[in-house]
Every structure is written in C-alpha cells, then in structure tokens.
Amino acid sequence: MSEDKLRIDRIQKGTVIDHIDSGYAITILNLTGLDESQNLMTIGVNVSSKKLGRKDIIKIENVFLNQTQMQQISILSPNATISLIDNFRVIEKKKVEIPKVIKQLIVCVTKTCISNSEKEPIDSEFLVLEERPLKIECKYCERRYRLNEIYFTSKEKSGKKIKQALNL
Ligand SMILES: [Zn+2]
C-alpha cells in the first residue's frame, strides 16, 4: 500500500462506519442526510473483507453520528461498526444495535393506520420481529414489512420532514 493511499484512508477526527453490507453505503448516506455534509468524506464500495466477503465503508471528517442516524444504519446494515476517531486514533468503537421497537423513523403505509390519523396522528412504532433478514410489524395495525418495503421518514435532510422509499 502506498503512502498516498494511507494518507487518504486515515482521518484525523471524525467517524468511520465500517462493515456496511455491500451496496448500502450510498443508501445510508442518503437516509442519514450525511450526503449533505460539507465535510471530507471517503466512501468505499465493494471493498474486500475477510469477514463479509465484500463490504462498504464510509469515513467522514469532523462528524459524529446522532442516535437517529445510528438507528437508521442499524436498520439498513445490522453488522455495521462505528468508530470515533480523534487525533488519528480510534477512541471508541461500537456495533450498531437494532432497537426492539423502532419509533418515528419509519412510516406505516396503511392509510387507516392510527399512526396516519389526520386528526390526532401518533408517532409510528414498529416491533422488530426478525433482525436479519429484517421483518418488522406496525404496533398499531400489525402490517408487516420487509426491508425493501419500508418507507423512512427523514428529519435530518435540510430540516424538512420527508417521506422516502429507498432503492435497495
Ligand atoms: Zn400501521
């Protein structure tokens, strides 16, 4: 490995999201709103990995993830690890954890679901039935979803609340 490559690979301060399922890096950037960041970012797609065969990796300078972003990543890629870097060193490394109940991040598409009530909408809640492959159930109308059927809410993007389906 050349020295130039090393210099690009290492970041002084920020976050490394590693062990992302291959092909999901762009989706993660889009959902978490990190794609709007002005900070230096390095994205590796289909990097060879001993553990996963192929994986994606995101390195982003001067950014630390919030709880919402960590949960979004856990839904899309439950094997991902998050490393916090300071002064070129890993100061903390954690595995993302998919919560037992996912609140607010996902939209139920059942029109009559109480979470979509026009008058008194309540926050969506989904029970995680299976992590991998993901299977979740709306707590209110019991509709079940797999990963590719999920609509996410994203409050991160430019402060707007938008509803988006991701092409997985
Ligand atoms: Zn529902």
PDB file of C-alpha atoms and ligand atoms in Angstrom:
ATOM      1  CA  MET A   1       0.000   0.000   0.000  1.00  0.00           C
ATOM      2  CA  SER A   2       1.468   3.348  -0.968  1.00  0.00           C
ATOM      3  CA  GLU A   3       1.869   6.177   1.473  1.00  0.00           C
ATOM      4  CA  ASP A   4      -0.511   8.332  -0.519  1.00  0.00           C
ATOM      5  CA  LYS A   5      -3.237   5.761  -0.141  1.00  0.00           C
ATOM      6  CA  LEU A   6      -2.687   5.600   3.602  1.00  0.00           C
ATOM      7  CA  ARG A   7      -2.978   9.335   3.893  1.00  0.00           C
ATOM      8  CA  ILE A   8      -6.324   9.283   2.147  1.00  0.00           C
ATOM      9  CA  ASP A   9      -7.576   6.381   4.199  1.00  0.00           C
ATOM     10  CA  ARG A  10      -6.866   7.804   7.607  1.00  0.00           C
ATOM     11  CA  ILE A  11      -8.853  10.633   9.063  1.00  0.00           C
ATOM     12  CA  GLN A  12      -7.724  12.916  11.832  1.00  0.00           C
ATOM     13  CA  LYS A  13     -11.037  13.334  13.560  1.00  0.00           C
ATOM     14  CA  GLY A  14     -14.478  12.021  12.761  1.00  0.00           C
ATOM     15  CA  THR A  15     -16.324   8.802  12.182  1.00  0.00           C
ATOM     16  CA  VAL A  16     -15.661   5.574  10.340  1.00  0.00           C
ATOM     17  CA  ILE A  17     -18.697   3.453   9.522  1.00  0.00           C
ATOM     18  CA  ASP A  18     -17.325   0.035   8.668  1.00  0.00           C
ATOM     19  CA  HIS A  19     -18.714  -3.415   7.832  1.00  0.00           C
ATOM     20  CA  ILE A  20     -21.650  -1.948   5.955  1.00  0.00           C
ATOM     21  CA  ASP A  21     -23.388  -4.560   3.818  1.00  0.00           C
ATOM     22  CA  SER A  22     -22.008  -4.111   0.329  1.00  0.00           C
ATOM     23  CA  GLY A  23     -24.033  -1.754  -1.798  1.00  0.00           C
ATOM     24  CA  TYR A  24     -25.636   0.061   1.145  1.00  0.00           C
ATOM     25  CA  ALA A  25     -23.188   2.938   1.665  1.00  0.00           C
ATOM     26  CA  ILE A  26     -24.942   5.320  -0.699  1.00  0.00           C
ATOM     27  CA  THR A  27     -28.342   4.465   0.738  1.00  0.00           C
ATOM     28  CA  ILE A  28     -27.026   5.113   4.250  1.00  0.00           C
ATOM     29  CA  LEU A  29     -25.583   8.496   3.222  1.00  0.00           C
ATOM     30  CA  ASN A  30     -28.869   9.430   1.651  1.00  0.00           C
ATOM     31  CA  LEU A  31     -31.058   8.355   4.558  1.00  0.00           C
ATOM     32  CA  THR A  32     -28.924   9.822   7.334  1.00  0.00           C
ATOM     33  CA  GLY A  33     -28.509  13.128   5.498  1.00  0.00           C
ATOM     34  CA  LEU A  34     -24.723  12.756   5.594  1.00  0.00           C
ATOM     35  CA  ASP A  35     -24.744  13.283   1.837  1.00  0.00           C
ATOM     36  CA  GLU A  36     -25.469  16.952   2.521  1.00  0.00           C
ATOM     37  CA  SER A  37     -22.406  17.327   4.706  1.00  0.00           C
ATOM     38  CA  GLN A  38     -19.674  19.683   3.552  1.00  0.00           C
ATOM     39  CA  ASN A  39     -17.001  17.633   5.297  1.00  0.00           C
ATOM     40  CA  LEU A  40     -14.432  15.449   3.608  1.00  0.00           C
ATOM     41  CA  MET A  41     -15.822  12.007   3.033  1.00  0.00           C
ATOM     42  CA  THR A  42     -14.281   8.846   1.679  1.00  0.00           C
ATOM     43  CA  ILE A  43     -16.604   6.109   0.518  1.00  0.00           C
ATOM     44  CA  GLY A  44     -15.502   2.608  -0.309  1.00  0.00           C
ATOM     45  CA  VAL A  45     -17.979   0.400  -2.106  1.00  0.00           C
ATOM     46  CA  ASN A  46     -17.423  -3.340  -2.521  1.00  0.00           C
ATOM     47  CA  VAL A  47     -14.207  -3.333  -0.545  1.00  0.00           C
ATOM     48  CA  SER A  48     -12.956  -6.875   0.004  1.00  0.00           C
ATOM     49  CA  SER A  49     -13.369  -8.046   3.561  1.00  0.00           C
ATOM     50  CA  LYS A  50     -12.295 -11.251   5.270  1.00  0.00           C
ATOM     51  CA  LYS A  51     -15.456 -11.349   7.353  1.00  0.00           C
ATOM     52  CA  LEU A  52     -18.120 -10.289   4.883  1.00  0.00           C
ATOM     53  CA  GLY A  53     -16.581 -11.070   1.506  1.00  0.00           C
ATOM     54  CA  ARG A  54     -17.394  -7.582   0.324  1.00  0.00           C
ATOM     55  CA  LYS A  55     -18.361  -4.565   2.344  1.00  0.00           C
ATOM     56  CA  ASP A  56     -18.836  -0.823   2.124  1.00  0.00           C
ATOM     57  CA  ILE A  57     -17.105   1.716   4.305  1.00  0.00           C
ATOM     58  CA  ILE A  58     -17.669   5.430   4.954  1.00  0.00           C
ATOM     59  CA  LYS A  59     -15.132   7.765   6.526  1.00  0.00           C
ATOM     60  CA  ILE A  60     -16.220  11.252   7.326  1.00  0.00           C
ATOM     61  CA  GLU A  61     -14.181  14.021   8.886  1.00  0.00           C
ATOM     62  CA  ASN A  62     -15.415  16.082  11.827  1.00  0.00           C
ATOM     63  CA  VAL A  63     -18.791  14.411  12.037  1.00  0.00           C
ATOM     64  CA  PHE A  64     -20.169  12.331  14.870  1.00  0.00           C
ATOM     65  CA  LEU A  65     -23.423  10.484  14.420  1.00  0.00           C
ATOM     66  CA  ASN A  66     -26.537  11.072  16.472  1.00  0.00           C
ATOM     67  CA  GLN A  67     -28.872   8.389  17.852  1.00  0.00           C
ATOM     68  CA  THR A  68     -31.266   8.650  14.927  1.00  0.00           C
ATOM     69  CA  GLN A  69     -28.525   8.157  12.363  1.00  0.00           C
ATOM     70  CA  MET A  70     -27.155   5.169  14.282  1.00  0.00           C
ATOM     71  CA  GLN A  71     -30.597   3.562  14.305  1.00  0.00           C
ATOM     72  CA  GLN A  72     -31.069   4.206  10.597  1.00  0.00           C
ATOM     73  CA  ILE A  73     -27.768   2.485   9.934  1.00  0.00           C
ATOM     74  CA  SER A  74     -28.726  -0.459  12.172  1.00  0.00           C
ATOM     75  CA  ILE A  75     -31.909  -0.999  10.163  1.00  0.00           C
ATOM     76  CA  LEU A  76     -30.080  -0.977   6.833  1.00  0.00           C
ATOM     77  CA  SER A  77     -26.953  -2.769   7.894  1.00  0.00           C
ATOM     78  CA  PRO A  78     -27.079  -4.540  11.276  1.00  0.00           C
ATOM     79  CA  ASN A  79     -23.410  -5.640  11.117  1.00  0.00           C
ATOM     80  CA  ALA A  80     -22.044  -2.114  10.797  1.00  0.00           C
ATOM     81  CA  THR A  81     -19.498  -0.816  13.276  1.00  0.00           C
ATOM     82  CA  ILE A  82     -18.987   2.810  14.195  1.00  0.00           C
ATOM     83  CA  SER A  83     -15.542   4.070  15.167  1.00  0.00           C
ATOM     84  CA  LEU A  84     -14.946   7.503  16.578  1.00  0.00           C
ATOM     85  CA  ILE A  85     -11.586   8.917  15.597  1.00  0.00           C
ATOM     86  CA  ASP A  86      -9.607  11.618  17.301  1.00  0.00           C
ATOM     87  CA  ASN A  87      -6.030  12.524  16.533  1.00  0.00           C
ATOM     88  CA  PHE A  88      -5.880   9.635  14.012  1.00  0.00           C
ATOM     89  CA  ARG A  89      -6.734   7.134  16.735  1.00  0.00           C
ATOM     90  CA  VAL A  90      -9.864   5.103  17.377  1.00  0.00           C
ATOM     91  CA  ILE A  91     -11.176   6.415  20.684  1.00  0.00           C
ATOM     92  CA  GLU A  92     -14.378   4.414  20.672  1.00  0.00           C
ATOM     93  CA  LYS A  93     -15.724   1.566  18.608  1.00  0.00           C
ATOM     94  CA  LYS A  94     -19.241   0.252  18.781  1.00  0.00           C
ATOM     95  CA  LYS A  95     -21.539  -2.053  16.887  1.00  0.00           C
ATOM     96  CA  VAL A  96     -24.836  -0.586  15.811  1.00  0.00           C
ATOM     97  CA  GLU A  97     -27.786  -2.131  17.588  1.00  0.00           C
ATOM     98  CA  ILE A  98     -31.177  -2.504  16.089  1.00  0.00           C
ATOM     99  CA  PRO A  99     -33.741  -1.475  18.674  1.00  0.00           C
ATOM    100  CA  LYS A 100     -36.551  -3.842  19.716  1.00  0.00           C
ATOM    101  CA  VAL A 101     -39.012  -1.112  18.841  1.00  0.00           C
ATOM    102  CA  ILE A 102     -38.357   1.397  16.076  1.00  0.00           C
ATOM    103  CA  LYS A 103     -40.067   4.680  16.801  1.00  0.00           C
ATOM    104  CA  GLN A 104     -40.747   7.507  14.363  1.00  0.00           C
ATOM    105  CA  LEU A 105     -38.150   6.534  11.773  1.00  0.00           C
ATOM    106  CA  ILE A 106     -40.473   4.526   9.556  1.00  0.00           C
ATOM    107  CA  VAL A 107     -43.851   5.311   8.051  1.00  0.00           C
ATOM    108  CA  CYS A 108     -46.730   2.845   8.030  1.00  0.00           C
ATOM    109  CA  VAL A 109     -48.325   2.903   4.579  1.00  0.00           C
ATOM    110  CA  THR A 110     -51.718   1.661   5.745  1.00  0.00           C
ATOM    111  CA  LYS A 111     -53.928   4.696   5.192  1.00  0.00           C
ATOM    112  CA  THR A 112     -56.300   3.775   8.006  1.00  0.00           C
ATOM    113  CA  CYS A 113     -53.479   3.117  10.482  1.00  0.00           C
ATOM    114  CA  ILE A 114     -53.827   5.270  13.593  1.00  0.00           C
ATOM    115  CA  SER A 115     -50.256   6.498  13.022  1.00  0.00           C
ATOM    116  CA  ASN A 116     -51.587   8.266   9.913  1.00  0.00           C
ATOM    117  CA  SER A 117     -54.694   9.704  11.531  1.00  0.00           C
ATOM    118  CA  GLU A 118     -55.371  13.206  10.216  1.00  0.00           C
ATOM    119  CA  LYS A 119     -56.832  14.466  13.447  1.00  0.00           C
ATOM    120  CA  GLU A 120     -54.559  13.024  16.071  1.00  0.00           C
ATOM    121  CA  PRO A 121     -51.634  11.324  14.409  1.00  0.00           C
ATOM    122  CA  ILE A 122     -49.419   9.433  16.799  1.00  0.00           C
ATOM    123  CA  ASP A 123     -45.803   8.525  16.314  1.00  0.00           C
ATOM    124  CA  SER A 124     -45.245   5.326  14.400  1.00  0.00           C
ATOM    125  CA  GLU A 125     -43.907   2.322  16.270  1.00  0.00           C
ATOM    126  CA  PHE A 126     -42.685  -0.889  14.723  1.00  0.00           C
ATOM    127  CA  LEU A 127     -41.817  -4.066  16.565  1.00  0.00           C
ATOM    128  CA  VAL A 128     -38.738  -5.828  15.262  1.00  0.00           C
ATOM    129  CA  LEU A 129     -39.755  -9.454  14.724  1.00  0.00           C
ATOM    130  CA  GLU A 130     -36.572 -10.569  12.993  1.00  0.00           C
ATOM    131  CA  GLU A 131     -33.328  -8.714  12.545  1.00  0.00           C
ATOM    132  CA  ARG A 132     -31.859 -10.493   9.594  1.00  0.00           C
ATOM    133  CA  PRO A 133     -33.460 -10.563   7.208  1.00  0.00           C
ATOM    134  CA  LEU A 134     -35.363  -7.709   8.714  1.00  0.00           C
ATOM    135  CA  LYS A 135     -39.039  -8.203   9.475  1.00  0.00           C
ATOM    136  CA  ILE A 136     -40.986  -5.558  11.367  1.00  0.00           C
ATOM    137  CA  GLU A 137     -44.615  -5.117  12.361  1.00  0.00           C
ATOM    138  CA  CYS A 138     -46.581  -1.930  12.869  1.00  0.00           C
ATOM    139  CA  LYS A 139     -47.596  -1.859  16.515  1.00  0.00           C
ATOM    140  CA  TYR A 140     -50.973  -0.360  15.635  1.00  0.00           C
ATOM    141  CA  CYS A 141     -52.286  -2.065  12.500  1.00  0.00           C
ATOM    142  CA  GLU A 142     -49.977  -5.102  12.600  1.00  0.00           C
ATOM    143  CA  ARG A 143     -48.971  -4.745   8.966  1.00  0.00           C
ATOM    144  CA  ARG A 144     -45.657  -6.458   8.392  1.00  0.00           C
ATOM    145  CA  TYR A 145     -42.769  -5.112   6.349  1.00  0.00           C
ATOM    146  CA  ARG A 146     -39.513  -6.403   4.998  1.00  0.00           C
ATOM    147  CA  LEU A 147     -36.549  -4.120   4.408  1.00  0.00           C
ATOM    148  CA  ASN A 148     -37.347  -3.390   0.762  1.00  0.00           C
ATOM    149  CA  GLU A 149     -40.942  -2.433   1.652  1.00  0.00           C
ATOM    150  CA  ILE A 150     -40.050   0.184   4.209  1.00  0.00           C
ATOM    151  CA  TYR A 151     -40.677   3.892   3.830  1.00  0.00           C
ATOM    152  CA  PHE A 152     -38.438   6.005   6.006  1.00  0.00           C
ATOM    153  CA  THR A 153     -39.098   9.409   7.452  1.00  0.00           C
ATOM    154  CA  SER A 154     -36.073  11.617   7.352  1.00  0.00           C
ATOM    155  CA  LYS A 155     -35.977  14.678   9.535  1.00  0.00           C
ATOM    156  CA  GLU A 156     -32.279  15.183   9.046  1.00  0.00           C
ATOM    157  CA  LYS A 157     -32.465  16.399   5.497  1.00  0.00           C
ATOM    158  CA  SER A 158     -32.359  20.181   5.417  1.00  0.00           C
ATOM    159  CA  GLY A 159     -34.648  20.225   8.421  1.00  0.00           C
ATOM    160  CA  LYS A 160     -37.506  19.009   6.273  1.00  0.00           C
ATOM    161  CA  LYS A 161     -39.622  16.055   7.147  1.00  0.00           C
ATOM    162  CA  ILE A 162     -39.794  13.945   4.044  1.00  0.00           C
ATOM    163  CA  LYS A 163     -41.022  10.507   3.263  1.00  0.00           C
ATOM    164  CA  GLN A 164     -38.825   8.412   1.090  1.00  0.00           C
ATOM    165  CA  ALA A 165     -38.547   4.936  -0.226  1.00  0.00           C
ATOM    166  CA  LEU A 166     -35.045   3.714  -0.783  1.00  0.00           C
ATOM    167  CA  ASN A 167     -33.974   1.705  -3.740  1.00  0.00           C
ATOM    168  CA  LEU A 168     -32.238  -1.216  -2.142  1.00  0.00           C
TER     169      LEU A 168
HETATM  170 ZN    ZN B   1     -49.767   0.725  10.816  1.00  0.00          ZN
END
